[in-house]
Coordinates of C-alpha atoms in Angstrom, one line a residue:
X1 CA -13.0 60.9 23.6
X2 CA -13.2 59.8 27.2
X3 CA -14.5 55.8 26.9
X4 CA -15.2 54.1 30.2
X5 CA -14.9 50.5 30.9
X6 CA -17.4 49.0 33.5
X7 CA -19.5 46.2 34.5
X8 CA -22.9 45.3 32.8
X9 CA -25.6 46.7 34.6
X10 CA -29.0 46.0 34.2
X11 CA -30.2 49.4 33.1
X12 CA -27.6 48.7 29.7
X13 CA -30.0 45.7 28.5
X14 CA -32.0 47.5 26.2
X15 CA -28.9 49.1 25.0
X16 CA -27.1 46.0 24.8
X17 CA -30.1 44.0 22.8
X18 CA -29.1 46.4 20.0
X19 CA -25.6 45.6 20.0
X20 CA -26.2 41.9 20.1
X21 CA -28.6 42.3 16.8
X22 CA -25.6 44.5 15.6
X23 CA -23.2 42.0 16.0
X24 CA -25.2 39.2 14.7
X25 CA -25.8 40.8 11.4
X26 CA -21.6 41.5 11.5
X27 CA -21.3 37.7 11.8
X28 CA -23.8 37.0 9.3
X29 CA -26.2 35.2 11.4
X30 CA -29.0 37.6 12.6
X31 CA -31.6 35.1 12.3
X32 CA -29.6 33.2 15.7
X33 CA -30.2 36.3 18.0
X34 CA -33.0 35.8 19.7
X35 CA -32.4 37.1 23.3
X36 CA -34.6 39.9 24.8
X37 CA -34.3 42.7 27.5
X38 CA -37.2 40.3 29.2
X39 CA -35.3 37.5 29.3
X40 CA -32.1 39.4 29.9
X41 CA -33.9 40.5 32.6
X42 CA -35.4 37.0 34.1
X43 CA -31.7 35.4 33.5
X44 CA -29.3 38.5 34.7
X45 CA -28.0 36.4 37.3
X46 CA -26.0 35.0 34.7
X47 CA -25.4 37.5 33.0
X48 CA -21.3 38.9 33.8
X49 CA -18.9 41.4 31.2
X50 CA -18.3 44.8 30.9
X51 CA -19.7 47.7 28.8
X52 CA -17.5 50.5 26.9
X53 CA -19.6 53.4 27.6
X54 CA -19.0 57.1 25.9
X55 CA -20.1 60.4 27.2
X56 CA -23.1 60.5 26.6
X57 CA -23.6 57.5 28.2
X58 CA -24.3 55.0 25.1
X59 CA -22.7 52.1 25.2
X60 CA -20.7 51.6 22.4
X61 CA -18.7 47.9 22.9
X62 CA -19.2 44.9 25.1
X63 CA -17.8 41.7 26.2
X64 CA -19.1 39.3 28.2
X65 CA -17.6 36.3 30.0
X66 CA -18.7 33.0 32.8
X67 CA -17.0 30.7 34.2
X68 CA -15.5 27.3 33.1
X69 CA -14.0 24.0 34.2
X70 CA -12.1 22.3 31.5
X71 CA -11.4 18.7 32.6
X72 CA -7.3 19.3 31.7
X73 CA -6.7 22.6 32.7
X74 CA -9.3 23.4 35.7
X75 CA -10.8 26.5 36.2
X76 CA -11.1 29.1 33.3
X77 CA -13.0 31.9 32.1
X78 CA -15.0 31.8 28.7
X79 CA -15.4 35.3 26.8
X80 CA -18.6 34.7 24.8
X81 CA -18.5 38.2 22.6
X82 CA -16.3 40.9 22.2
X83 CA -18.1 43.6 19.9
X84 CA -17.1 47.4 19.0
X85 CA -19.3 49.7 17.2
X86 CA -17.5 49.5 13.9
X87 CA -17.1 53.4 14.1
X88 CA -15.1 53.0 17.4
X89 CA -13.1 50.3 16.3
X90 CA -9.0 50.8 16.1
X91 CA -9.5 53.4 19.1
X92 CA -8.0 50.8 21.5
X93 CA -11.8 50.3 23.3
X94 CA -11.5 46.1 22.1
X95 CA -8.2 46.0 23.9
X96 CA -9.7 48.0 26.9
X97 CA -12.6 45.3 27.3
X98 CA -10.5 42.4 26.5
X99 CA -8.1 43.3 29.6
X100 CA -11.0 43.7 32.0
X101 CA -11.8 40.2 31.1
X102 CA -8.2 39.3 31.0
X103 CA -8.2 41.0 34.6
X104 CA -10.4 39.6 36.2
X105 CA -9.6 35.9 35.1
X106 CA -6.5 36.6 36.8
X107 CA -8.0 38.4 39.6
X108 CA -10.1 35.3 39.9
X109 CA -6.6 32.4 39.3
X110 CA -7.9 31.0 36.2
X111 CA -6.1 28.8 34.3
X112 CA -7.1 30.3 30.7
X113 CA -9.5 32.2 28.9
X114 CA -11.1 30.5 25.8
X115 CA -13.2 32.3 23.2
X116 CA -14.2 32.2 19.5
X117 CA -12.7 34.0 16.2
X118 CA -14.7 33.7 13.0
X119 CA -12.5 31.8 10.7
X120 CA -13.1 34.4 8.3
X121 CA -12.5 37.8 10.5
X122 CA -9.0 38.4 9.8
X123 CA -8.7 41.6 11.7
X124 CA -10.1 39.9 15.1
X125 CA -7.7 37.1 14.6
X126 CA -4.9 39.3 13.9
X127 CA -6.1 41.8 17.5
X128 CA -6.0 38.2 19.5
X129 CA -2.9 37.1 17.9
X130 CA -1.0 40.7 18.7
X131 CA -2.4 39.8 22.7
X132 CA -0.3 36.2 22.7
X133 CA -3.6 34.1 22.0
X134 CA -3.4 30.5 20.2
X135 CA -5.6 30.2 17.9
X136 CA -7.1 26.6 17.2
X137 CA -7.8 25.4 13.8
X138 CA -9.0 21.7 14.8
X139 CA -12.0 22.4 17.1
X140 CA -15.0 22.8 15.6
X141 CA -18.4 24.4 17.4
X142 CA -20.7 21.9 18.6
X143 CA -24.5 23.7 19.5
X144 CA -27.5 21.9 20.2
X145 CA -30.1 24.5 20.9
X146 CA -32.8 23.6 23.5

């Protein structure tokens, strides 16, 4: 199976809506997704990851990523999702799309990438562990939805 890695694109939001209600129902919140393709569309500006596309041209993983400052460490790179279709998972396609973010936080001098682990996803924790990641047990999320 030949798997690409490449930027989002505006033609893959329709696409990527489904994954997004996929992987909110896989975190056992689907009632939080509320994005669209319209408003994926008004907002793409801000919109930046990469899309794990097969051959037939179905994207089949994602991960997307912005910019941060953290006041101690300076310029970083936030990775909000990292999803695989759970029938393309242990394929190496999560480690693909991780090291395009990895990449290009590099690319870019970053200081770190930060992102977020479901306490209770063992096999995510134990993927970012294998990479070198430090997982934090003190932080806690902090949302206040506008």
């Amino acid at each position: 199976m030949s798997i690409q890695i490449r930027p989002i694109e505006e033609a893959d939001f329709t696409q990527l809506v489904a994954l997004f209600k996929e992987f909110a129902i896989f975190e056992k919140a689907p009632e939080l997704m509320t994005n669209t393709v319209e408003k994926m569309i008004a907002e793409k500006d801000y919109i930046n990851g990469y899309a794990a596309v097969n051959e037939e041209n179905t994207i089949i993983g994602y991960a997307t990523c912005f910019f941060a400052y953290y006041t101690w460490i300076g310029k970083s790179f936030y990775m909000d999702d990292l999803y695989v279709k759970p029938e393309y998972r242990a394929q190496g396609i999560g480690t693909k799309l991780i090291n395009s973010i990895i990449d290009l936080a590099t690319k870019e001098h970053c200081s770190k990438l930060r992102w977020q682990v479901s306490e209770w996803n063992t096999p995510a924790i134990g993927f970012y562990k294998s990479l070198g990641a430090q997982i934090n047990e003190t932080e806690r999320n902090c949302d206040l939805i506008l």
